């Protein structure tokens, strides 16, 4: 698509592009180099600061924190998908007393910041006498309510984008609405929406990092802890680099799966095309 | 209601800072995001690569980590000292810009090919094709996703609370110092956010109607 925006370059333009390309590369190298140099000057790459991360115990703790992040992610992902399907069905219901509350629910929980949701669970409920709110429950509950609402909209958009004939054919052979929904519409909607669903899963994975603010013991929480160890020279930059690599790596793997699935489905003619620009995965 | 009225000073400062963060970061993100989107479709491979790398890395980094870097890592750069509020604004802008860039790019893709071809046919170079013909149409097409990005930005400002910026997300900890019930304070914060998001959605619908491209 982008190639439509400009003509095939002639000799003059090619020379100009080459110069601009070199300039871009130089600017980027200058910016990155400056940051690296500054960090090097302030001793962020000293062996002392990295020494902390050579201990097996510290490495184990990091692996455990990755596990904590992943378990919050997995739990939240499963429950969000379930909640999303239920809310989508509810909103598509013919009965006003079902569809209206579902509409209100999705709109409400999409509008409240995720961090505030987590805080309501973690700081708000225990003083009211609710027992057993761990940081994990607070993080997962917040993620599920928010992402369930977002996924509900994704499922609904997927179902509504299907050709009318699909549900009409279902009713014509005498299926009740529940069967039309679960057997005919939902499988198709999920397939056409799979890329969006997976990018929303990436959002869930990223948002587990908010758990650090409600003291959930995940990657970023550990990174801050290790970064403040004074006897190793407060290696905040090394631990931020490690946390960054872990997060970006995990998210890229998920995003890679999404891309692969999208490629597979593009070859599959059975999938209904949905205007993708209309639906963008939404951040917390 | 008492929690809100007795501590209106906290709520007013909190939400004033939230709005400042939102507006300043929003403007910067819009400008930077458009530039990045332009780089991403430009004829120069190095620029395309740089923009793609920036978008992919930042989009896959949690906002919390981005702000973590600006709050705790930036001082180690030994540059001009900035307060947390400025650092949070920069972090939020850099983060949101990637989403703006992706929204703009999806908008560029919705503009019919003939538009770009016509622009090229009358001899416009890349920058003019983009700024005079493609982008104005693209912006109109992406109003809904763009507003989703800004609503997300508004809600994301709360994350700055984790790094001692006194905005709406920090109201809870200030309230608990005064011994107020956490739940009441948090519910008020949530309610005000719902109202703000409602206002933004209303503005979105107005813009959509006004700027609809007839095709």
Short mmCIF file of C-alpha atoms in Angstrom, two decimals, chain B:
data_model
loop_
_atom_site.label_atom_id
_atom_site.label_comp_id
_atom_site.label_asym_id
_atom_site.label_seq_id
_atom_site.Cartn_x
_atom_site.Cartn_y
_atom_site.Cartn_z
CA UNK B 1 -20.82 12.47 49.26
CA UNK B 2 -19.04 13.64 52.40
CA UNK B 3 -15.77 12.12 51.25
CA UNK B 4 -15.96 14.16 48.07
CA UNK B 5 -17.06 17.43 49.67
CA UNK B 6 -14.74 17.32 52.68
CA UNK B 7 -11.72 16.62 50.53
CA UNK B 8 -12.63 18.61 47.46
CA UNK B 9 -9.16 20.15 47.51
CA UNK B 10 -7.58 16.72 46.91
CA UNK B 11 -10.04 15.87 44.16
CA UNK B 12 -9.60 19.21 42.44
CA UNK B 13 -5.77 19.07 42.44
CA UNK B 14 -5.88 15.40 41.42
CA UNK B 15 -8.16 15.85 38.48
CA UNK B 16 -6.54 19.13 37.45
CA UNK B 17 -3.23 17.28 37.14
CA UNK B 18 -4.97 14.42 35.33
CA UNK B 19 -6.39 16.85 32.79
CA UNK B 20 -3.06 18.63 32.35
CA UNK B 21 -1.31 15.30 31.79
CA UNK B 22 -4.06 14.24 29.39
CA UNK B 23 -4.10 17.41 27.30
CA UNK B 24 -0.32 17.98 27.11
CA UNK B 25 0.52 14.32 26.49
CA UNK B 26 -2.39 14.10 24.03
CA UNK B 27 -1.12 16.99 21.93
CA UNK B 28 2.46 15.69 21.91
CA UNK B 29 1.32 12.15 21.14
CA UNK B 30 -0.81 13.38 18.25
CA UNK B 31 2.09 15.32 16.72
CA UNK B 32 4.72 12.64 17.34
CA UNK B 33 2.38 9.83 16.26
CA UNK B 34 1.61 11.56 12.96
CA UNK B 35 5.33 12.05 12.32
CA UNK B 36 6.04 8.40 13.11
CA UNK B 37 3.19 7.26 10.84
CA UNK B 38 4.63 9.44 8.06
CA UNK B 39 8.07 7.90 8.57
CA UNK B 40 6.47 4.46 8.52
CA UNK B 41 5.07 4.95 4.99
CA UNK B 42 7.97 7.03 3.68
CA UNK B 43 10.04 6.00 0.67
CA UNK B 44 13.24 5.76 2.71
CA UNK B 45 13.87 2.26 4.10
CA UNK B 46 15.92 3.48 7.08
CA UNK B 47 13.07 5.75 8.22
CA UNK B 48 10.51 2.97 7.76
CA UNK B 49 12.67 0.58 9.77
CA UNK B 50 13.23 3.09 12.56
CA UNK B 51 9.51 3.87 12.88
CA UNK B 52 8.55 0.18 12.81
CA UNK B 53 11.12 -0.67 15.46
CA UNK B 54 9.94 2.17 17.70
CA UNK B 55 6.29 1.17 17.35
CA UNK B 56 6.91 -2.54 17.92
CA UNK B 57 9.15 -2.11 20.93
CA UNK B 58 7.11 0.54 22.74
CA UNK B 59 3.74 -1.07 22.00
CA UNK B 60 4.98 -4.30 23.54
CA UNK B 61 6.33 -2.62 26.66
CA UNK B 62 3.91 -2.09 29.55
CA UNK B 63 3.22 1.59 30.22
CA UNK B 64 4.19 0.94 33.82
CA UNK B 65 7.69 -0.02 32.67
CA UNK B 66 7.93 3.07 30.45
CA UNK B 67 7.03 5.32 33.38
CA UNK B 68 9.28 3.23 35.64
CA UNK B 69 12.14 4.13 33.32
CA UNK B 70 11.28 7.83 33.25
CA UNK B 71 10.77 8.06 37.01
CA UNK B 72 13.77 6.00 38.16
CA UNK B 73 16.06 5.60 35.15
CA UNK B 74 16.01 9.06 33.63
CA UNK B 75 17.78 10.74 36.59
CA UNK B 76 20.71 8.36 35.97
CA UNK B 77 21.16 9.91 32.52
CA UNK B 78 22.58 12.96 34.28
CA UNK B 79 20.63 15.40 32.12
CA UNK B 80 18.54 18.38 33.10
CA UNK B 81 16.56 17.54 36.20
CA UNK B 82 12.84 17.39 35.56
CA UNK B 83 9.97 16.83 37.97
CA UNK B 84 7.91 13.65 37.90
CA UNK B 85 5.01 15.42 36.26
CA UNK B 86 7.14 16.33 33.24
CA UNK B 87 8.68 12.87 33.18
CA UNK B 88 5.23 11.29 33.27
CA UNK B 89 4.08 13.56 30.43
CA UNK B 90 7.06 12.56 28.29
CA UNK B 91 6.54 8.87 29.05
CA UNK B 92 2.81 9.00 28.31
CA UNK B 93 3.43 10.93 25.06
CA UNK B 94 6.05 8.49 23.81
CA UNK B 95 3.81 5.55 24.69
CA UNK B 96 0.58 6.95 23.25
CA UNK B 97 2.34 8.16 20.08
CA UNK B 98 2.78 4.56 18.93
CA UNK B 99 -0.97 3.98 19.16
CA UNK B 100 -1.67 7.24 17.35
CA UNK B 101 0.80 6.19 14.64
CA UNK B 102 -0.94 2.85 14.17
CA UNK B 103 -4.35 4.52 14.03
CA UNK B 104 -3.12 7.03 11.43
CA UNK B 105 -1.58 4.24 9.39
CA UNK B 106 -4.82 2.26 9.40
CA UNK B 107 -6.49 5.49 8.28
CA UNK B 108 -4.01 5.87 5.43
CA UNK B 109 -4.97 2.37 4.33
CA UNK B 110 -8.66 3.31 4.16
CA UNK B 111 -8.05 6.13 1.67
CA UNK B 112 -8.85 4.82 -1.82
CA UNK B 113 -5.78 4.07 -3.92
CA UNK B 114 -7.07 6.38 -6.66
CA UNK B 115 -6.58 9.40 -4.39
CA UNK B 116 -2.85 8.77 -4.07
CA UNK B 117 -2.57 7.89 -7.73
CA UNK B 118 -4.32 11.11 -8.75
CA UNK B 119 -1.98 13.10 -6.50
CA UNK B 120 1.05 11.44 -8.07
CA UNK B 121 -0.38 11.93 -11.54
CA UNK B 122 -0.46 15.71 -11.10
CA UNK B 123 3.16 15.52 -10.02
CA UNK B 124 2.95 15.92 -6.25
CA UNK B 125 5.95 14.57 -4.38
CA UNK B 126 5.58 12.20 -1.41
CA UNK B 127 5.29 14.85 1.32
CA UNK B 128 2.59 16.78 -0.52
CA UNK B 129 0.72 13.63 -1.53
CA UNK B 130 0.62 12.71 2.11
CA UNK B 131 -0.06 16.06 3.78
CA UNK B 132 -2.44 17.57 1.23
CA UNK B 133 -4.33 14.54 -0.06
CA UNK B 134 -3.99 11.45 2.10
CA UNK B 135 -3.68 12.57 5.74
CA UNK B 136 -6.68 14.93 5.79
CA UNK B 137 -8.88 12.08 4.59
CA UNK B 138 -7.14 9.54 6.83
CA UNK B 139 -7.73 11.62 9.97
CA UNK B 140 -11.44 11.82 9.24
CA UNK B 141 -11.63 8.07 8.74
CA UNK B 142 -9.90 7.21 12.02
CA UNK B 143 -11.89 9.36 14.44
CA UNK B 144 -13.35 6.36 16.36
CA UNK B 145 -10.02 4.52 16.90
CA UNK B 146 -8.26 7.83 17.58
CA UNK B 147 -10.75 8.66 20.30
CA UNK B 148 -10.27 5.16 21.75
CA UNK B 149 -6.57 5.96 21.94
CA UNK B 150 -7.26 9.24 23.74
CA UNK B 151 -9.75 7.64 26.13
CA UNK B 152 -7.05 5.07 26.89
CA UNK B 153 -4.59 7.91 27.46
CA UNK B 154 -6.99 9.61 29.86
CA UNK B 155 -7.29 6.40 31.88
CA UNK B 156 -3.57 5.69 31.61
CA UNK B 157 -2.77 8.95 33.37
CA UNK B 158 -3.72 7.10 36.59
CA UNK B 159 -0.62 4.92 36.20
CA UNK B 160 1.48 8.00 36.90
CA UNK B 161 0.16 7.72 40.47
CA UNK B 162 2.41 4.72 40.93
CA UNK B 163 5.32 7.10 40.45
CA UNK B 164 4.28 9.85 42.83
CA UNK B 165 2.56 12.21 40.45
CA UNK B 166 -0.29 13.82 42.33
CA UNK B 167 -3.10 13.13 39.88
CA UNK B 168 -6.43 11.36 40.22
CA UNK B 169 -4.90 7.92 40.80
CA UNK B 170 -3.06 9.27 43.85
CA UNK B 171 -6.19 10.57 45.56
CA UNK B 172 -6.67 7.26 47.39
CA UNK B 173 -3.34 7.32 49.20
CA UNK B 174 -3.82 10.98 50.18
CA UNK B 175 -7.30 10.20 51.44
CA UNK B 176 -6.16 7.28 53.55
CA UNK B 177 -3.63 9.57 55.22
CA UNK B 178 -6.59 11.67 56.32
CA UNK B 179 -8.32 8.50 57.54
CA UNK B 180 -11.10 8.61 54.98
CA UNK B 181 -12.65 5.31 53.77
CA UNK B 182 -10.74 4.07 50.70
CA UNK B 183 -13.81 2.69 48.96
CA UNK B 184 -15.77 5.93 48.94
CA UNK B 185 -12.81 7.87 47.55
CA UNK B 186 -12.09 5.29 44.87
CA UNK B 187 -15.73 5.13 43.79
CA UNK B 188 -15.79 8.91 43.39
CA UNK B 189 -12.63 8.78 41.31
CA UNK B 190 -14.15 6.01 39.17
CA UNK B 191 -17.37 7.98 38.76
CA UNK B 192 -15.56 11.12 37.64
CA UNK B 193 -13.58 9.08 35.11
CA UNK B 194 -16.81 7.57 33.77
CA UNK B 195 -18.14 11.10 33.32
CA UNK B 196 -14.94 12.27 31.58
CA UNK B 197 -15.00 9.27 29.23
CA UNK B 198 -18.68 9.95 28.55
CA UNK B 199 -17.82 13.53 27.57
CA UNK B 200 -15.05 12.32 25.26
CA UNK B 201 -17.39 9.81 23.58
CA UNK B 202 -19.90 12.62 23.10
CA UNK B 203 -17.25 14.80 21.46
CA UNK B 204 -16.27 11.82 19.29
CA UNK B 205 -19.82 11.45 17.95
CA UNK B 206 -19.96 15.19 17.19
CA UNK B 207 -16.68 15.00 15.27
CA UNK B 208 -17.72 11.88 13.44
CA UNK B 209 -20.89 13.52 12.19
CA UNK B 210 -19.16 16.74 11.26
CA UNK B 211 -16.15 15.20 9.55
CA UNK B 212 -17.68 12.23 7.83
CA UNK B 213 -16.06 11.71 4.42
CA UNK B 214 -18.66 11.14 1.73
CA UNK B 215 -17.53 8.18 -0.35
#
